[in-house]
Coordinates of C-alpha atoms (C1' of nucleotides) in Angstrom, one line a residue:
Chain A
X1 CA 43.2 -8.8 -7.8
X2 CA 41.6 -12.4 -8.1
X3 CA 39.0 -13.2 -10.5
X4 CA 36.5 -13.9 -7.7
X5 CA 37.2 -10.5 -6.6
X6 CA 35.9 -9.2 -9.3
X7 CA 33.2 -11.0 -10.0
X8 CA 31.9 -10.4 -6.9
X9 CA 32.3 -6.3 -7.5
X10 CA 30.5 -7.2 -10.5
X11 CA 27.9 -8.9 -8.9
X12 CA 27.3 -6.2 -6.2
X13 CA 27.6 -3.2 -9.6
X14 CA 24.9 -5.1 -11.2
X15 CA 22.8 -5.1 -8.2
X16 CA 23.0 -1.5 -7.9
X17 CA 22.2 -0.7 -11.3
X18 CA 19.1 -2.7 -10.8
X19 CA 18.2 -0.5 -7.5
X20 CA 18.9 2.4 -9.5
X21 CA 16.9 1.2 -12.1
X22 CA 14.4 0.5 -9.9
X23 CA 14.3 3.9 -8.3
X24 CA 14.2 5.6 -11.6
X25 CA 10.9 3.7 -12.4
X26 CA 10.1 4.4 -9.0
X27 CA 10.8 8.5 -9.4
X28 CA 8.9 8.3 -12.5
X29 CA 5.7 6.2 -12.5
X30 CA 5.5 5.2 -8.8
X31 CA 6.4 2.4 -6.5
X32 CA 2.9 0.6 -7.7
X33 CA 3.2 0.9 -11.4
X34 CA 7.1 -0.3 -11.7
X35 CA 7.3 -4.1 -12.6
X36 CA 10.1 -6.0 -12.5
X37 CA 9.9 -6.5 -16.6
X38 CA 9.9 -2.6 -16.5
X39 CA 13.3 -2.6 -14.0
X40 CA 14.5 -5.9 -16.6
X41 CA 13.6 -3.5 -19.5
X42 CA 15.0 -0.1 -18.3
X43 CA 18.3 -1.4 -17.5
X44 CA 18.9 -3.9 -20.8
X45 CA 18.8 -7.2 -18.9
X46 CA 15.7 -10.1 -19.0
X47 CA 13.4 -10.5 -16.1
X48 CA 15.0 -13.7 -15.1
X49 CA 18.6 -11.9 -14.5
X50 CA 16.8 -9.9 -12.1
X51 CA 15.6 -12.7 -10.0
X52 CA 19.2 -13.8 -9.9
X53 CA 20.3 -11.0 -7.8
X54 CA 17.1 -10.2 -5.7
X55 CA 15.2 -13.1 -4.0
X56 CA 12.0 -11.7 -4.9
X57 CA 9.9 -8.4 -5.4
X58 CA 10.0 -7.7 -1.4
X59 CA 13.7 -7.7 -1.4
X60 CA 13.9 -5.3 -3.7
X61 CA 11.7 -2.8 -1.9
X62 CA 13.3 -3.4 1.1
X63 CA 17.2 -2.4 -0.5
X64 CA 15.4 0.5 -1.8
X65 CA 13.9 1.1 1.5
X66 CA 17.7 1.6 3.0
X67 CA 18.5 3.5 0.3
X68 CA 15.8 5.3 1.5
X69 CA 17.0 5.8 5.2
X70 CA 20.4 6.7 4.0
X71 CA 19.5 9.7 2.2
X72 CA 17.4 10.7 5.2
X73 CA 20.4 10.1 7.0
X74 CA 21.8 13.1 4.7
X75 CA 18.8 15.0 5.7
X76 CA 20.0 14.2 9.3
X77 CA 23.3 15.2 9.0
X78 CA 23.5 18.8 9.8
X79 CA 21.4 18.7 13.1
X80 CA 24.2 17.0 15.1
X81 CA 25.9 19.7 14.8
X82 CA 23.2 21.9 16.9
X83 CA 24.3 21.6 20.9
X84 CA 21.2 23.0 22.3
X85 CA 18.7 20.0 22.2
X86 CA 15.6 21.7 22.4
X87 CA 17.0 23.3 19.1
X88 CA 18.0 20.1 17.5
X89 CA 14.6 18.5 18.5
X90 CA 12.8 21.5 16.6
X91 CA 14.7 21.3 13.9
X92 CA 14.7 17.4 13.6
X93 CA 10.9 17.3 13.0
X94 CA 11.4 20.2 10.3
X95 CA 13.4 18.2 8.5
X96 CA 11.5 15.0 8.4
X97 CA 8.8 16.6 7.0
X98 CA 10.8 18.1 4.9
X99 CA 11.9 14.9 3.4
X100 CA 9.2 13.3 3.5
X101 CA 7.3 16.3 1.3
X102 CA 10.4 16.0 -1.4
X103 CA 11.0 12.3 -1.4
X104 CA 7.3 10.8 -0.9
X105 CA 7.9 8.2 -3.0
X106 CA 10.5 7.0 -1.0
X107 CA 9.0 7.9 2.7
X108 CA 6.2 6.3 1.3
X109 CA 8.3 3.0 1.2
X110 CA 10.4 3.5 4.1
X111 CA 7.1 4.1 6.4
X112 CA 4.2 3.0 4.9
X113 CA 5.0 0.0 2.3
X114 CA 4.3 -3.4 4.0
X115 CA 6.5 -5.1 1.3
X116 CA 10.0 -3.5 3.5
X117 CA 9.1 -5.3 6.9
X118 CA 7.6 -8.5 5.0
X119 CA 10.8 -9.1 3.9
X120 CA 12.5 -8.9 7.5
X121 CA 9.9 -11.2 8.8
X122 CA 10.2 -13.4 5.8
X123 CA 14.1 -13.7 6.3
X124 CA 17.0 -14.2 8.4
X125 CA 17.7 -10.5 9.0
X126 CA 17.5 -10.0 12.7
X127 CA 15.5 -6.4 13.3
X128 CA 14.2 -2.9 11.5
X129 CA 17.7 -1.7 11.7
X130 CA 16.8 1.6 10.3
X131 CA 14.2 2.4 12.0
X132 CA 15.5 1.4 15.3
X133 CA 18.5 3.9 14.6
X134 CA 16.3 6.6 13.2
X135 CA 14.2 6.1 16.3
X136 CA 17.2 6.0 18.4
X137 CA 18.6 9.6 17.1
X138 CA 15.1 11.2 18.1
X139 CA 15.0 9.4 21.5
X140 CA 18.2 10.5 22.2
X141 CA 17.6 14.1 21.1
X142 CA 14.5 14.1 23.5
X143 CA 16.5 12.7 26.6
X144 CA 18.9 15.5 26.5
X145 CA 16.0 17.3 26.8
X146 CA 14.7 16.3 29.5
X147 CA 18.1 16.3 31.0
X148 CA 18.1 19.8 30.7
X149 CA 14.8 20.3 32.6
X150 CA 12.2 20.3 29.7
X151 CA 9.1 17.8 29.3
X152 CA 8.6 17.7 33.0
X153 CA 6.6 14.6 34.2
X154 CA 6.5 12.7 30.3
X155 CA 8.4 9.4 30.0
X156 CA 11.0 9.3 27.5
X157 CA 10.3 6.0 25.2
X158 CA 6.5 7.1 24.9
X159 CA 6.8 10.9 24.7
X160 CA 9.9 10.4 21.7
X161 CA 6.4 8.1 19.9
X162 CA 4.2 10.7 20.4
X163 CA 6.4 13.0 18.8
X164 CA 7.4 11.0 16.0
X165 CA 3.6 9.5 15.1
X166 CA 2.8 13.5 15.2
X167 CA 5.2 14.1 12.2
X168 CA 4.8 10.8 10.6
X169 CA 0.9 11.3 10.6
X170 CA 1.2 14.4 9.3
X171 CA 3.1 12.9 6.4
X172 CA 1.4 10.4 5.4
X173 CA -2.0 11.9 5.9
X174 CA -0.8 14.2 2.9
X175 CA 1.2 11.5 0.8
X176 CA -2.0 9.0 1.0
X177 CA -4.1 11.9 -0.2
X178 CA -6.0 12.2 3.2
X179 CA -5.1 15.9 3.6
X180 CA -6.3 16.9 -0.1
X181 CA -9.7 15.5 0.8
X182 CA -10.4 17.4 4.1
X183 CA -9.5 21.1 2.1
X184 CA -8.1 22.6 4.3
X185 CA -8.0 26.9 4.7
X186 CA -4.0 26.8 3.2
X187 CA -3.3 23.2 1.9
X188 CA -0.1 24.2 0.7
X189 CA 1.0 25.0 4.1
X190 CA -1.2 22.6 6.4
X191 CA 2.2 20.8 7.3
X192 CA 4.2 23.0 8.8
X193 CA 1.5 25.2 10.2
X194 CA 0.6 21.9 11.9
X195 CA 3.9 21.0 13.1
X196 CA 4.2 25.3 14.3
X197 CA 1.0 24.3 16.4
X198 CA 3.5 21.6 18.3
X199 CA 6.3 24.2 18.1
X200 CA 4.2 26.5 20.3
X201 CA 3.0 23.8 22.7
X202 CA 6.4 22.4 23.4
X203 CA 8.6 25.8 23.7
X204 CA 6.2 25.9 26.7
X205 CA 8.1 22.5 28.0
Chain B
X1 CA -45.5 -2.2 -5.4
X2 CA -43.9 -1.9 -8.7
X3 CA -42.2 -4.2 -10.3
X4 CA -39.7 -1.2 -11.0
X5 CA -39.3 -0.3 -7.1
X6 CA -38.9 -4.2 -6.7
X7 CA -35.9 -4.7 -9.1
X8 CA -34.4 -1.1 -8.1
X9 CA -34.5 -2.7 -4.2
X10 CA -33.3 -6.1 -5.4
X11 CA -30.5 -4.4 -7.2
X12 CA -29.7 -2.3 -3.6
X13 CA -29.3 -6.0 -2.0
X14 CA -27.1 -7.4 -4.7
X15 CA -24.9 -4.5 -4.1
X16 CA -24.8 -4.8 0.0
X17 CA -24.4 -9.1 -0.3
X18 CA -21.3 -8.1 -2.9
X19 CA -19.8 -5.6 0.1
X20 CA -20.3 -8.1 2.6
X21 CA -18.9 -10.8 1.2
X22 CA -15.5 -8.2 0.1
X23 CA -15.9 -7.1 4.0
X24 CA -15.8 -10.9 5.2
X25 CA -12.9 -11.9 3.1
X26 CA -10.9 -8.7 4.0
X27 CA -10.8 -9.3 7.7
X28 CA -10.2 -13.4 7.2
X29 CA -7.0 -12.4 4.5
X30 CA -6.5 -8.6 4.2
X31 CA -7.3 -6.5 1.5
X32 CA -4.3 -7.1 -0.9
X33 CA -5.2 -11.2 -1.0
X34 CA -8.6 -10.2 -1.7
X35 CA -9.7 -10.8 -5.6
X36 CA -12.6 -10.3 -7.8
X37 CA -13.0 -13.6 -8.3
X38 CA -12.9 -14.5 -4.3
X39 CA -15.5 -12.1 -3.5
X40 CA -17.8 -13.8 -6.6
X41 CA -17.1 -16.8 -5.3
X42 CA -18.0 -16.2 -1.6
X43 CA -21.9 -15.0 -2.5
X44 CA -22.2 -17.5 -5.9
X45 CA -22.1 -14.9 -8.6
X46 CA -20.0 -15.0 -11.6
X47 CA -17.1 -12.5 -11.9
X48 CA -19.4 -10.7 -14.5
X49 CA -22.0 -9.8 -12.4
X50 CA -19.4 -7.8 -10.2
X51 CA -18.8 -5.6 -12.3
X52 CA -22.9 -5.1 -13.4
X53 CA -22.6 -3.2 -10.1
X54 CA -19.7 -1.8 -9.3
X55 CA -17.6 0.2 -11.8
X56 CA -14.3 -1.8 -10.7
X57 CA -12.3 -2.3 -7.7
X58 CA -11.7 0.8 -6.1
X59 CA -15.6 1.2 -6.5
X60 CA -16.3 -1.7 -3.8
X61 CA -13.2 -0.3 -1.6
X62 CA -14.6 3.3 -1.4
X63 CA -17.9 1.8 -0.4
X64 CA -16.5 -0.4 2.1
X65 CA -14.2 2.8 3.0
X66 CA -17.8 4.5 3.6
X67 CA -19.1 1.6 5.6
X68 CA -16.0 2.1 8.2
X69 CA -16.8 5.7 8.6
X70 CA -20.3 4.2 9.5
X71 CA -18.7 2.1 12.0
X72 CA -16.2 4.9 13.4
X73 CA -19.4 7.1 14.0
X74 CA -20.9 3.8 16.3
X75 CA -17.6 4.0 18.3
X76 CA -17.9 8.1 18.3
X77 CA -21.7 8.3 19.2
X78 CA -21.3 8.2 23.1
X79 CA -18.5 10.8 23.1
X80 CA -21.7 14.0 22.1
X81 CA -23.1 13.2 25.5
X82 CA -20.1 14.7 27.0
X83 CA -20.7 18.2 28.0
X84 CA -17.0 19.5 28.7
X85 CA -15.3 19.4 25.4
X86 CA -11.4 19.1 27.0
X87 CA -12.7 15.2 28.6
X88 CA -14.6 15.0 25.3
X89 CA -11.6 16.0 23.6
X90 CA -9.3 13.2 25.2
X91 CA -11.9 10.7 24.9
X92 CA -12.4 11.0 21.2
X93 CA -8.5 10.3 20.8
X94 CA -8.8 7.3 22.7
X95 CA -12.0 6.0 21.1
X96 CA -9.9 6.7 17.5
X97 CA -7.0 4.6 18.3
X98 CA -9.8 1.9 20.2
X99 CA -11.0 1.8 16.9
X100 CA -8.2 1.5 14.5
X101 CA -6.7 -1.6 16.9
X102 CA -10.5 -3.2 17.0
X103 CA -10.5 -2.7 13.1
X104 CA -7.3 -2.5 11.6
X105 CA -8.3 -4.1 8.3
X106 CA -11.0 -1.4 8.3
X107 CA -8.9 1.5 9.8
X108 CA -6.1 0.4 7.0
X109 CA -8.5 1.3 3.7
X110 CA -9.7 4.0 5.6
X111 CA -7.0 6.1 6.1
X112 CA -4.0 4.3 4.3
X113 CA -4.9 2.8 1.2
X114 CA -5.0 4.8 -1.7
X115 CA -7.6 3.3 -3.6
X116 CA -10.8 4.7 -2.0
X117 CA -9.5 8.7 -2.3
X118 CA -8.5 7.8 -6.1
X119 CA -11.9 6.2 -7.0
X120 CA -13.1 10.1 -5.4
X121 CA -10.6 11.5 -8.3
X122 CA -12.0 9.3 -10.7
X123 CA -16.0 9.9 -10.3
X124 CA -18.2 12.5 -10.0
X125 CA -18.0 12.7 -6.2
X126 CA -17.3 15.8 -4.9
X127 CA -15.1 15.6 -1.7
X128 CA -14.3 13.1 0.8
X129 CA -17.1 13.9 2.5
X130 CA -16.2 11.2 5.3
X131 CA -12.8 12.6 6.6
X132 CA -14.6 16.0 6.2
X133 CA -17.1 15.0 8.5
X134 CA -14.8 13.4 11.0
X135 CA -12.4 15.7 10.7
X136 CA -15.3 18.3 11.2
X137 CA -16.3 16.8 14.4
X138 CA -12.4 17.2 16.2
X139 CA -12.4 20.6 15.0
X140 CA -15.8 21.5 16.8
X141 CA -14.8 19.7 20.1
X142 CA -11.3 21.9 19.5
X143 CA -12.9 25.2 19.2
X144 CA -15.2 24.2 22.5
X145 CA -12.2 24.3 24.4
X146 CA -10.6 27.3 22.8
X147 CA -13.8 29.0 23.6
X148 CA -13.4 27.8 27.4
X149 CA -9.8 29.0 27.2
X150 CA -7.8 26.0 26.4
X151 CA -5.0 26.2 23.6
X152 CA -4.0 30.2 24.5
X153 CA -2.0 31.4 21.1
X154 CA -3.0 28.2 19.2
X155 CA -4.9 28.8 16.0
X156 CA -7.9 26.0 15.4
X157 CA -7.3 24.3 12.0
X158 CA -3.6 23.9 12.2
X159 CA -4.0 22.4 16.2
X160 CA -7.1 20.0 15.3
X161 CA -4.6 18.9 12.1
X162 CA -1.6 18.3 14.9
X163 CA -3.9 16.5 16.7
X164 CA -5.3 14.3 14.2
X165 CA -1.7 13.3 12.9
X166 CA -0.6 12.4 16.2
X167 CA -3.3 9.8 16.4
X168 CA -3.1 8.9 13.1
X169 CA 0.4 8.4 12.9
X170 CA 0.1 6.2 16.1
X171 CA -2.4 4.1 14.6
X172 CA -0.3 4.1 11.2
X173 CA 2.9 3.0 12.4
X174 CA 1.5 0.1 14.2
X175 CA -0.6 -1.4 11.2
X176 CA 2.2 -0.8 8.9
X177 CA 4.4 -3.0 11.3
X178 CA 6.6 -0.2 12.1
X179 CA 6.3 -0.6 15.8
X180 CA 7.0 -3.9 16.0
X181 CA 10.1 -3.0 14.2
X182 CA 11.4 -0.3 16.8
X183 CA 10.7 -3.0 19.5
X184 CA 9.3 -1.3 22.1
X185 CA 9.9 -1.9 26.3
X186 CA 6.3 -2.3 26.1
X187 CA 5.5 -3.1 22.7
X188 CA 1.9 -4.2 23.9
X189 CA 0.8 -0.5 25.5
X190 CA 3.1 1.6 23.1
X191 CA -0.1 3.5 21.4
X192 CA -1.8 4.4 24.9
X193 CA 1.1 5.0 26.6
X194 CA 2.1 7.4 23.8
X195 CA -1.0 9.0 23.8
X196 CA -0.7 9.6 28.0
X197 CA 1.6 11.9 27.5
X198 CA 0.3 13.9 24.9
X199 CA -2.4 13.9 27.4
X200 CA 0.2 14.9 30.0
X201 CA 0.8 17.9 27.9
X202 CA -2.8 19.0 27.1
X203 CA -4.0 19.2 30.4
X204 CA -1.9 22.1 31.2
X205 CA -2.7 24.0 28.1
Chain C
dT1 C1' -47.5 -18.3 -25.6
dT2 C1' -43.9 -15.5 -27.0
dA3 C1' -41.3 -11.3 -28.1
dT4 C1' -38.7 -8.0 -25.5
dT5 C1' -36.0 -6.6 -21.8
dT6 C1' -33.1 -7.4 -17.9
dT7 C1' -29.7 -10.1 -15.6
dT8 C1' -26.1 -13.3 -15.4
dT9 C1' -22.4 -15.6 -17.3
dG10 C1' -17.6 -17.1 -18.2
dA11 C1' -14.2 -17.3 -21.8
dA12 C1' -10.9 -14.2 -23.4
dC13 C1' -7.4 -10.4 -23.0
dA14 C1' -3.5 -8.0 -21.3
dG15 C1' -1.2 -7.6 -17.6
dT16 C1' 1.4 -9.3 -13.0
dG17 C1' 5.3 -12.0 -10.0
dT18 C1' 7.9 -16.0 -10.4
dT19 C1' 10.4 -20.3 -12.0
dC20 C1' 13.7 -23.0 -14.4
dA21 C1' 15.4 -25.7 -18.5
dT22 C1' 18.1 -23.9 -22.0
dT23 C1' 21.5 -21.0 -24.1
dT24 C1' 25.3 -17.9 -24.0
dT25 C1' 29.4 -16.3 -22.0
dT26 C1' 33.5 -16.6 -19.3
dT27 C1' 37.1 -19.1 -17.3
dG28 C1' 41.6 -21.4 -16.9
dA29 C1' 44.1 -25.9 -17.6
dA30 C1' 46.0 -28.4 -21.3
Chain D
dT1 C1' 45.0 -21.6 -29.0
dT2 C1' 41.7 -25.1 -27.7
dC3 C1' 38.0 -26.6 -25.3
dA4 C1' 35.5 -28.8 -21.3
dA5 C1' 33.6 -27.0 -17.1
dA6 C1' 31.6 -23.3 -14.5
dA7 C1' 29.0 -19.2 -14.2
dA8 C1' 25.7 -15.9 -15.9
dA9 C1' 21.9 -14.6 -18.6
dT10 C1' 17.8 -15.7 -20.9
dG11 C1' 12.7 -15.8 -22.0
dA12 C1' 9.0 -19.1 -22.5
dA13 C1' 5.8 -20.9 -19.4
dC14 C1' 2.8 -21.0 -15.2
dA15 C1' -0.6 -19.5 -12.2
dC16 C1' -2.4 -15.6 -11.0
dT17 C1' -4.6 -10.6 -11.4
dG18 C1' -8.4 -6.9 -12.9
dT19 C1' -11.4 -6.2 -16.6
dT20 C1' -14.5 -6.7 -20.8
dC21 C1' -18.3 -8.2 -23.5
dA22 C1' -20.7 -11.3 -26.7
dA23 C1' -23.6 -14.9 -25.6
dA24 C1' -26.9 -17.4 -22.7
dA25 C1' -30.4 -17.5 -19.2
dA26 C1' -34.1 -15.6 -16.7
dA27 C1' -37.8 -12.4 -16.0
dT28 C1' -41.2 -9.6 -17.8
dA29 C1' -45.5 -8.2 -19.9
dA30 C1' -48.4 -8.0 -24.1

DNA sequence: TTATTTTTTGAACAGTGTTCATTTTTTGAA
DNA sequence: TTCAAAAAATGAACACTGTTCAAAAAATAA
């Protein structure tokens, strides 16, 4: 192996410790408390290293964004195994919420954060790649569907929205506190008796 | 009058000017480019005297959070004139996502940023009386149609909480810039056309 | 007029993201 | 092994943030 090689395998190590220094912090104290001198600190290297490898704060957020998407990629995994679609679909927005409830901080960045889709406007990268792929995997569960005879009279591309804003809002009306403040009767449970309320409206489909 | 009732109602006008010049800046640069020291600067007040009347930030962003509610209920007053609570019901969703595209800045610290539901933890306040209110009135128009026979095997909280994520997430996605990421086919009508067919779906139930 | 109270001020503090001249380390030809 | 050139790492400095609080200014009322 060359010396450039491996320097740039070094290069690309050191930017992963950051992102897992990063996420650390993140874990710990919150996307809004972590500072880069906290990252520089946690990881034994000075503020200005940091900004060798990352452009700025943004594109830092946004790596740990699709970090983000990749371990709800793992979430994912298991439904494509599921042939009947109505099943898969079901299942799907089970376990979106049920990502989002154990990884908040990271939903949080993924689908709330502006900082993420600041730095695709603010940079050559062409589209919301993750998004348009996680989007994609719903919108495709949903048109077997409808293949099979169900949602009757809906239009795909809107109908897979609908469906995905009802999770999403559900998620991060709880992770933005919203939920807390309305008490509900079983706040523990508010989510998924919510998303049970869709259950029973679309077996009906 | 009293000099007392004078100052106490001079004091009340300080507070409003201070709000109103933080409103005006946050819809001519958003709420993060918004300082202090902009908002002292846009009535003629030192820094200081900010904080004579409002404990600190999240102070003036709850009020201003309570000032959107204010304006919500404008855009919701017409819909109690509607008798049958299924139109009233579909109505009040699109007056809610009317609202959050007329207001965004407004709809934004209303129901995304943290800092008005954390200056509730930190104060005296007892609840988020505001989304308890609103979230009160959806409910009530729910249970209408429940009483007429809508929603068969649907239970009232859980459905009204469905409901108000599905909106919410909607409105969510497209000020966090996560629709323009997906790219739409019609990027420009995405939120009604995704809330059609949710009305699709309700009107047989 | 003047002592007291109320209101306003803005410098100062500790923190933030970011930059960049300087130092340290690594490299590979002599 | 030596040592100039290239690469990598540094941290002080800059302009900004929210917040505090002793001091100054203004308003009050005896």
């Amino acid at each position: 192996m060359s010396t450039a090689e491996r320097k740039a395998r070094e290069k690309e190590a050191l930017k992963l410790l950051i992102l897992k220094g990063a996420k650390k912090l993140f874990l710990e104290r919150g996307i809004e408390q972590t500072t880069i001198r906290n990252i520089a600190d946690e990881i034994d290297y000075s503020v200005g290293t940091v900004y060798v490898y990352f452009k700025d704060k943004n594109a830092i957020l946004h790596d740990l964004h699709s970090i983000g998407f990749e371990e709800l990629g793992g979430y994912f995994k298991e439904l494509f195994s599921i042939k009947d679609p109505m099943e898969r679909l079901k299942k799907m927005g089970f376990t979106y919420i049920k990502f989002a409830l154990e990884n908040t901080e990271m939903y949080d960045l993924m689908f709330i954060v502006k900082a993420p889709m600041e730095f695709i406007e603010t940079s050559e990268k062409e589209a919301w790649n993750e998004g348009v792929g996680t989007f994609g995997a719903l919108k495709k569960t949903v048109e077997e569907c409808m293949n099979k005879g169900h949602f009757k009279g809906n239009s795909l591309e809107p109908l897979s929205f609908m469906i995905w804003s009802m999770v999403h809002g559900m998620c991060s009306l709880e992770i933005r506190q919203r939920t807390k403040g309305v008490k509900f009767s079983n706040p523990d449970t508010i989510l998924f008796d919510g998303y049970n309320e869709y259950l029973k409206i679309i077996e009906k489909l």
